[in-house]
Amino acid sequence: MDAIHIRGGNALFGETRIQGSKNAVLPVMAAALLIKDISIIENCPRISDVYHMQNLLTQIGCRVSRADRTLMIDARHVSQDKMSGESVTGMRSSIMLLGAMLGRFGEATLAYPGGCVIGKRPIDLHLNALRKMGVSIKEEEGAFTARAKQLCGAVITLPFASVGATENVILAAVNARGVTVLKNAAKEPEITALCRFLQKAGAVIEGVGGSVLIIQGGSALHGVQFAVPADRIVAGTYLFSVLGTGGHIFLKDAPVSQMKGMLKTAVEMGAEVTASREGLSVLAGPVKKTVPYIKTDVFPGFPTDMQSPLMAVLAKASGTSIIEETIFENRFRIVEELVKMGADIKTDENRAVITGVTKLYGCEVTARELRGGAGLVIAGCMAEGETIVRNRHFIERGYEDICRDYQNLGVNIVTG
Ligand code: EPZ
């Protein structure tokens, strides 16, 4: 069955290791296509989005192999090909190949990546930025072909600091002729990881970590060995879990420096957090304080990917909270499921008002997307009795083995 069974109501105690970052490894895998050499990517999480990306790269002619969490991508002999099938329409990260394919082949034909339940997921910012680099876009039914005789460096200002659009501009700019100045670039840690990978391969990129990136195109790129940073959203999921249940956990390898926004909220809610070189220790009592108002924002603000996990915790916090979702237009799908468990949550457009209740009750709930599904698992840990979370496959897109991790933290949880 495509489900997770949780018997909740207990505090969390134990230690679990945080996997490599989904949202860092996907652009790095795309960047490997730019390199006519062999790249080794370490700490690669075993998640379905990575398997999909492996499939796409193989379709283009890369030789991709993996040993446990180490991926080898040999992009010496690749051919331009039209990608098709579920891999392209079934996930977002295919759009990340756009910039890399333009950089390698000067052309790319892709299906419009599927939107999803959290939003329409348009790609206008990607396409408009690439047009400024000399790319022409020809729309076809449900797909498009992007072409550039010669990618040219340009001065580009993103109207919104889009993570994906930033990644595509970087991937196209590295092989462009001349310099690209990207203003209002996204500053998420995943952008930094991509830039560090490319710099290690020989790319010349300045301003890494800031909102203005300067990419000197045309450097010869060589194969690299690169370790993907730990996943801040997976670490944040377990951070908020212990806030919901109470207890004391240790998150090995947690990328603490990337978690400031969510750690600030956790401390406001009463958590005691201790960072060390090895990871993050979190101690939380059974009753947590609420946060009156929280707004999701681009990095280093509170991450939108942590909004559903936080909502699950606030469902049992003492007091009323307001969450304002400013990044995606439909990211409250978890609400109807939490209400089934006894939560008191009302939504109005992009605002949710959560009035904490004393108990949540286990029942059968349905995950509609990745982070909402993770939020339901947290609610299951907090609820009395058994919770069954359907559509485990959504969660497996981003969590290597959420049951293993929660079992390490003392939760009675199994797949079913
Ligand atoms: C990345 O998505 C992440 N995905 C998302 O994580 C994350 O939530 C998001 O960044 C924000 O941090 C990956 O890295 C694979 P955006 P992305 O472009 O690049 C609008 C998860 O759970 N927009 O910053 O798609 C868009 O509709 C996933 O791991 C346009 O309007 O995010 C959205 O409202 C979910 N036009 C907002 O910008 C565009 O051309 C943020 O999108 C592009 C985006």
PDB file of N, CA and C in Angstrom, residues 47-100:
ATOM      1  N   ILE A  47      16.249   9.394  -3.398  1.00  0.00           N
ATOM      2  CA  ILE A  47      14.854   9.852  -3.473  1.00  0.00           C
ATOM      3  C   ILE A  47      14.363   9.782  -4.917  1.00  0.00           C
ATOM      4  N   SER A  48      13.057   9.735  -5.113  1.00  0.00           N
ATOM      5  CA  SER A  48      12.540   9.491  -6.472  1.00  0.00           C
ATOM      6  C   SER A  48      12.858  10.642  -7.421  1.00  0.00           C
ATOM      7  N   ASP A  49      12.910  11.877  -6.926  1.00  0.00           N
ATOM      8  CA  ASP A  49      13.252  12.983  -7.843  1.00  0.00           C
ATOM      9  C   ASP A  49      14.661  12.820  -8.407  1.00  0.00           C
ATOM     10  N   VAL A  50      15.558  12.233  -7.618  1.00  0.00           N
ATOM     11  CA  VAL A  50      16.917  12.013  -8.123  1.00  0.00           C
ATOM     12  C   VAL A  50      16.901  10.899  -9.171  1.00  0.00           C
ATOM     13  N   TYR A  51      16.136   9.853  -8.919  1.00  0.00           N
ATOM     14  CA  TYR A  51      16.052   8.766  -9.914  1.00  0.00           C
ATOM     15  C   TYR A  51      15.484   9.294 -11.228  1.00  0.00           C
ATOM     16  N   HIS A  52      14.481  10.177 -11.132  1.00  0.00           N
ATOM     17  CA  HIS A  52      13.919  10.784 -12.347  1.00  0.00           C
ATOM     18  C   HIS A  52      14.992  11.573 -13.097  1.00  0.00           C
ATOM     19  N   MET A  53      15.741  12.372 -12.351  1.00  0.00           N
ATOM     20  CA  MET A  53      16.782  13.194 -12.995  1.00  0.00           C
ATOM     21  C   MET A  53      17.858  12.291 -13.615  1.00  0.00           C
ATOM     22  N   GLN A  54      18.178  11.184 -12.945  1.00  0.00           N
ATOM     23  CA  GLN A  54      19.134  10.217 -13.517  1.00  0.00           C
ATOM     24  C   GLN A  54      18.598   9.723 -14.861  1.00  0.00           C
ATOM     25  N   ASN A  55      17.300   9.446 -14.903  1.00  0.00           N
ATOM     26  CA  ASN A  55      16.650   8.947 -16.124  1.00  0.00           C
ATOM     27  C   ASN A  55      16.776   9.981 -17.252  1.00  0.00           C
ATOM     28  N   LEU A  56      16.515  11.244 -16.920  1.00  0.00           N
ATOM     29  CA  LEU A  56      16.609  12.304 -17.937  1.00  0.00           C
ATOM     30  C   LEU A  56      18.036  12.396 -18.481  1.00  0.00           C
ATOM     31  N   LEU A  57      19.005  12.393 -17.593  1.00  0.00           N
ATOM     32  CA  LEU A  57      20.408  12.508 -18.029  1.00  0.00           C
ATOM     33  C   LEU A  57      20.807  11.315 -18.886  1.00  0.00           C
ATOM     34  N   THR A  58      20.313  10.141 -18.525  1.00  0.00           N
ATOM     35  CA  THR A  58      20.615   8.939 -19.320  1.00  0.00           C
ATOM     36  C   THR A  58      19.989   9.043 -20.708  1.00  0.00           C
ATOM     37  N   GLN A  59      18.761   9.589 -20.772  1.00  0.00           N
ATOM     38  CA  GLN A  59      18.099   9.775 -22.082  1.00  0.00           C
ATOM     39  C   GLN A  59      18.925  10.684 -22.998  1.00  0.00           C
ATOM     40  N   ILE A  60      19.643  11.621 -22.367  1.00  0.00           N
ATOM     41  CA  ILE A  60      20.435  12.566 -23.183  1.00  0.00           C
ATOM     42  C   ILE A  60      21.779  11.940 -23.574  1.00  0.00           C
ATOM     43  N   GLY A  61      22.084  10.784 -22.961  1.00  0.00           N
ATOM     44  CA  GLY A  61      23.330  10.130 -23.354  1.00  0.00           C
ATOM     45  C   GLY A  61      24.400  10.102 -22.279  1.00  0.00           C
ATOM     46  N   CYS A  62      24.092  10.676 -21.120  1.00  0.00           N
ATOM     47  CA  CYS A  62      25.060  10.576 -20.008  1.00  0.00           C
ATOM     48  C   CYS A  62      25.102   9.125 -19.524  1.00  0.00           C
ATOM     49  N   ARG A  63      26.285   8.725 -19.047  1.00  0.00           N
ATOM     50  CA  ARG A  63      26.363   7.433 -18.351  1.00  0.00           C
ATOM     51  C   ARG A  63      26.308   7.742 -16.865  1.00  0.00           C
ATOM     52  N   VAL A  64      25.221   7.280 -16.230  1.00  0.00           N
ATOM     53  CA  VAL A  64      25.008   7.604 -14.816  1.00  0.00           C
ATOM     54  C   VAL A  64      25.024   6.307 -14.007  1.00  0.00           C
ATOM     55  N   SER A  65      25.851   6.258 -13.006  1.00  0.00           N
ATOM     56  CA  SER A  65      25.834   5.082 -12.120  1.00  0.00           C
ATOM     57  C   SER A  65      25.948   5.562 -10.686  1.00  0.00           C
ATOM     58  N   ARG A  66      25.503   4.706  -9.759  1.00  0.00           N
ATOM     59  CA  ARG A  66      25.579   5.126  -8.358  1.00  0.00           C
ATOM     60  C   ARG A  66      26.002   3.962  -7.494  1.00  0.00           C
ATOM     61  N   ALA A  67      26.743   4.289  -6.451  1.00  0.00           N
ATOM     62  CA  ALA A  67      27.087   3.293  -5.426  1.00  0.00           C
ATOM     63  C   ALA A  67      26.639   3.910  -4.097  1.00  0.00           C
ATOM     64  N   ASP A  68      25.526   3.396  -3.581  1.00  0.00           N
ATOM     65  CA  ASP A  68      24.940   3.924  -2.350  1.00  0.00           C
ATOM     66  C   ASP A  68      24.621   5.401  -2.562  1.00  0.00           C
ATOM     67  N   ARG A  69      25.326   6.310  -1.879  1.00  0.00           N
ATOM     68  CA  ARG A  69      24.963   7.728  -2.016  1.00  0.00           C
ATOM     69  C   ARG A  69      25.966   8.490  -2.869  1.00  0.00           C
ATOM     70  N   THR A  70      26.761   7.750  -3.663  1.00  0.00           N
ATOM     71  CA  THR A  70      27.707   8.424  -4.551  1.00  0.00           C
ATOM     72  C   THR A  70      27.289   8.193  -5.993  1.00  0.00           C
ATOM     73  N   LEU A  71      27.120   9.305  -6.717  1.00  0.00           N
ATOM     74  CA  LEU A  71      26.643   9.270  -8.100  1.00  0.00           C
ATOM     75  C   LEU A  71      27.815   9.584  -9.026  1.00  0.00           C
ATOM     76  N   MET A  72      27.914   8.837 -10.122  1.00  0.00           N
ATOM     77  CA  MET A  72      28.925   9.179 -11.120  1.00  0.00           C
ATOM     78  C   MET A  72      28.208   9.582 -12.411  1.00  0.00           C
ATOM     79  N   ILE A  73      28.492  10.760 -12.914  1.00  0.00           N
ATOM     80  CA  ILE A  73      27.858  11.218 -14.164  1.00  0.00           C
ATOM     81  C   ILE A  73      28.946  11.460 -15.190  1.00  0.00           C
ATOM     82  N   ASP A  74      28.931  10.620 -16.245  1.00  0.00           N
ATOM     83  CA  ASP A  74      29.906  10.753 -17.334  1.00  0.00           C
ATOM     84  C   ASP A  74      29.205  11.432 -18.507  1.00  0.00           C
ATOM     85  N   ALA A  75      29.508  12.708 -18.701  1.00  0.00           N
ATOM     86  CA  ALA A  75      28.811  13.490 -19.742  1.00  0.00           C
ATOM     87  C   ALA A  75      29.738  13.747 -20.926  1.00  0.00           C
ATOM     88  N   ARG A  76      30.683  12.816 -21.170  1.00  0.00           N
ATOM     89  CA  ARG A  76      31.631  13.054 -22.270  1.00  0.00           C
ATOM     90  C   ARG A  76      30.961  12.827 -23.631  1.00  0.00           C
ATOM     91  N   HIS A  77      30.032  11.852 -23.676  1.00  0.00           N
ATOM     92  CA  HIS A  77      29.434  11.518 -24.990  1.00  0.00           C
ATOM     93  C   HIS A  77      27.921  11.643 -24.871  1.00  0.00           C
ATOM     94  N   VAL A  78      27.391  12.800 -25.155  1.00  0.00           N
ATOM     95  CA  VAL A  78      25.932  12.989 -25.030  1.00  0.00           C
ATOM     96  C   VAL A  78      25.357  13.463 -26.356  1.00  0.00           C
ATOM     97  N   SER A  79      24.060  13.277 -26.506  1.00  0.00           N
ATOM     98  CA  SER A  79      23.453  13.712 -27.775  1.00  0.00           C
ATOM     99  C   SER A  79      22.184  14.478 -27.461  1.00  0.00           C
ATOM    100  N   GLN A  80      21.927  15.474 -28.267  1.00  0.00           N
ATOM    101  CA  GLN A  80      20.698  16.233 -28.093  1.00  0.00           C
ATOM    102  C   GLN A  80      19.528  15.316 -28.432  1.00  0.00           C
ATOM    103  N   ASP A  81      18.596  15.208 -27.577  1.00  0.00           N
ATOM    104  CA  ASP A  81      17.465  14.322 -27.852  1.00  0.00           C
ATOM    105  C   ASP A  81      16.227  14.948 -27.199  1.00  0.00           C
ATOM    106  N   LYS A  82      15.108  14.585 -27.743  1.00  0.00           N
ATOM    107  CA  LYS A  82      13.891  15.136 -27.120  1.00  0.00           C
ATOM    108  C   LYS A  82      13.547  14.236 -25.946  1.00  0.00           C
ATOM    109  N   MET A  83      13.473  14.816 -24.802  1.00  0.00           N
ATOM    110  CA  MET A  83      13.082  14.028 -23.635  1.00  0.00           C
ATOM    111  C   MET A  83      11.572  13.941 -23.636  1.00  0.00           C
ATOM    112  N   SER A  84      11.095  12.847 -23.134  1.00  0.00           N
ATOM    113  CA  SER A  84       9.643  12.681 -23.152  1.00  0.00           C
ATOM    114  C   SER A  84       9.258  11.797 -21.974  1.00  0.00           C
ATOM    115  N   GLY A  85       7.997  11.583 -21.892  1.00  0.00           N
ATOM    116  CA  GLY A  85       7.548  10.607 -20.912  1.00  0.00           C
ATOM    117  C   GLY A  85       7.314  11.221 -19.541  1.00  0.00           C
ATOM    118  N   GLU A  86       7.048  10.356 -18.633  1.00  0.00           N
ATOM    119  CA  GLU A  86       6.620  10.783 -17.286  1.00  0.00           C
ATOM    120  C   GLU A  86       7.721  11.562 -16.609  1.00  0.00           C
ATOM    121  N   SER A  87       8.972  11.252 -16.898  1.00  0.00           N
ATOM    122  CA  SER A  87      10.053  11.960 -16.186  1.00  0.00           C
ATOM    123  C   SER A  87       9.965  13.450 -16.407  1.00  0.00           C
ATOM    124  N   VAL A  88       9.613  13.857 -17.639  1.00  0.00           N
ATOM    125  CA  VAL A  88       9.609  15.306 -17.919  1.00  0.00           C
ATOM    126  C   VAL A  88       8.368  15.947 -17.319  1.00  0.00           C
ATOM    127  N   THR A  89       7.234  15.379 -17.558  1.00  0.00           N
ATOM    128  CA  THR A  89       6.005  16.041 -17.085  1.00  0.00           C
ATOM    129  C   THR A  89       5.746  15.714 -15.615  1.00  0.00           C
ATOM    130  N   GLY A  90       6.457  14.713 -15.100  1.00  0.00           N
ATOM    131  CA  GLY A  90       6.087  14.302 -13.735  1.00  0.00           C
ATOM    132  C   GLY A  90       6.769  15.107 -12.657  1.00  0.00           C
ATOM    133  N   MET A  91       7.647  16.038 -13.003  1.00  0.00           N
ATOM    134  CA  MET A  91       8.314  16.769 -11.926  1.00  0.00           C
ATOM    135  C   MET A  91       8.895  18.066 -12.450  1.00  0.00           C
ATOM    136  N   ARG A  92       9.278  18.886 -11.524  1.00  0.00           N
ATOM    137  CA  ARG A  92       9.741  20.233 -11.860  1.00  0.00           C
ATOM    138  C   ARG A  92      11.186  20.236 -12.343  1.00  0.00           C
ATOM    139  N   SER A  93      12.000  19.325 -11.789  1.00  0.00           N
ATOM    140  CA  SER A  93      13.443  19.542 -12.002  1.00  0.00           C
ATOM    141  C   SER A  93      13.830  19.334 -13.456  1.00  0.00           C
ATOM    142  N   SER A  94      12.932  18.808 -14.316  1.00  0.00           N
ATOM    143  CA  SER A  94      13.302  18.725 -15.733  1.00  0.00           C
ATOM    144  C   SER A  94      13.560  20.126 -16.274  1.00  0.00           C
ATOM    145  N   ILE A  95      12.852  21.128 -15.755  1.00  0.00           N
ATOM    146  CA  ILE A  95      13.031  22.493 -16.270  1.00  0.00           C
ATOM    147  C   ILE A  95      14.457  22.966 -15.991  1.00  0.00           C
ATOM    148  N   MET A  96      15.089  22.346 -14.987  1.00  0.00           N
ATOM    149  CA  MET A  96      16.451  22.760 -14.648  1.00  0.00           C
ATOM    150  C   MET A  96      17.431  22.311 -15.709  1.00  0.00           C
ATOM    151  N   LEU A  97      17.021  21.355 -16.523  1.00  0.00           N
ATOM    152  CA  LEU A  97      17.920  20.897 -17.588  1.00  0.00           C
ATOM    153  C   LEU A  97      17.929  21.891 -18.738  1.00  0.00           C
ATOM    154  N   LEU A  98      16.946  22.815 -18.727  1.00  0.00           N
ATOM    155  CA  LEU A  98      16.842  23.760 -19.853  1.00  0.00           C
ATOM    156  C   LEU A  98      18.152  24.539 -19.999  1.00  0.00           C
ATOM    157  N   GLY A  99      18.594  25.163 -18.927  1.00  0.00           N
ATOM    158  CA  GLY A  99      19.808  25.981 -18.992  1.00  0.00           C
ATOM    159  C   GLY A  99      21.027  25.145 -19.340  1.00  0.00           C
ATOM    160  N   ALA A 100      21.104  23.947 -18.778  1.00  0.00           N
ATOM    161  CA  ALA A 100      22.266  23.086 -19.024  1.00  0.00           C
ATOM    162  C   ALA A 100      22.271  22.576 -20.465  1.00  0.00           C
TER     163      ALA A 100
END
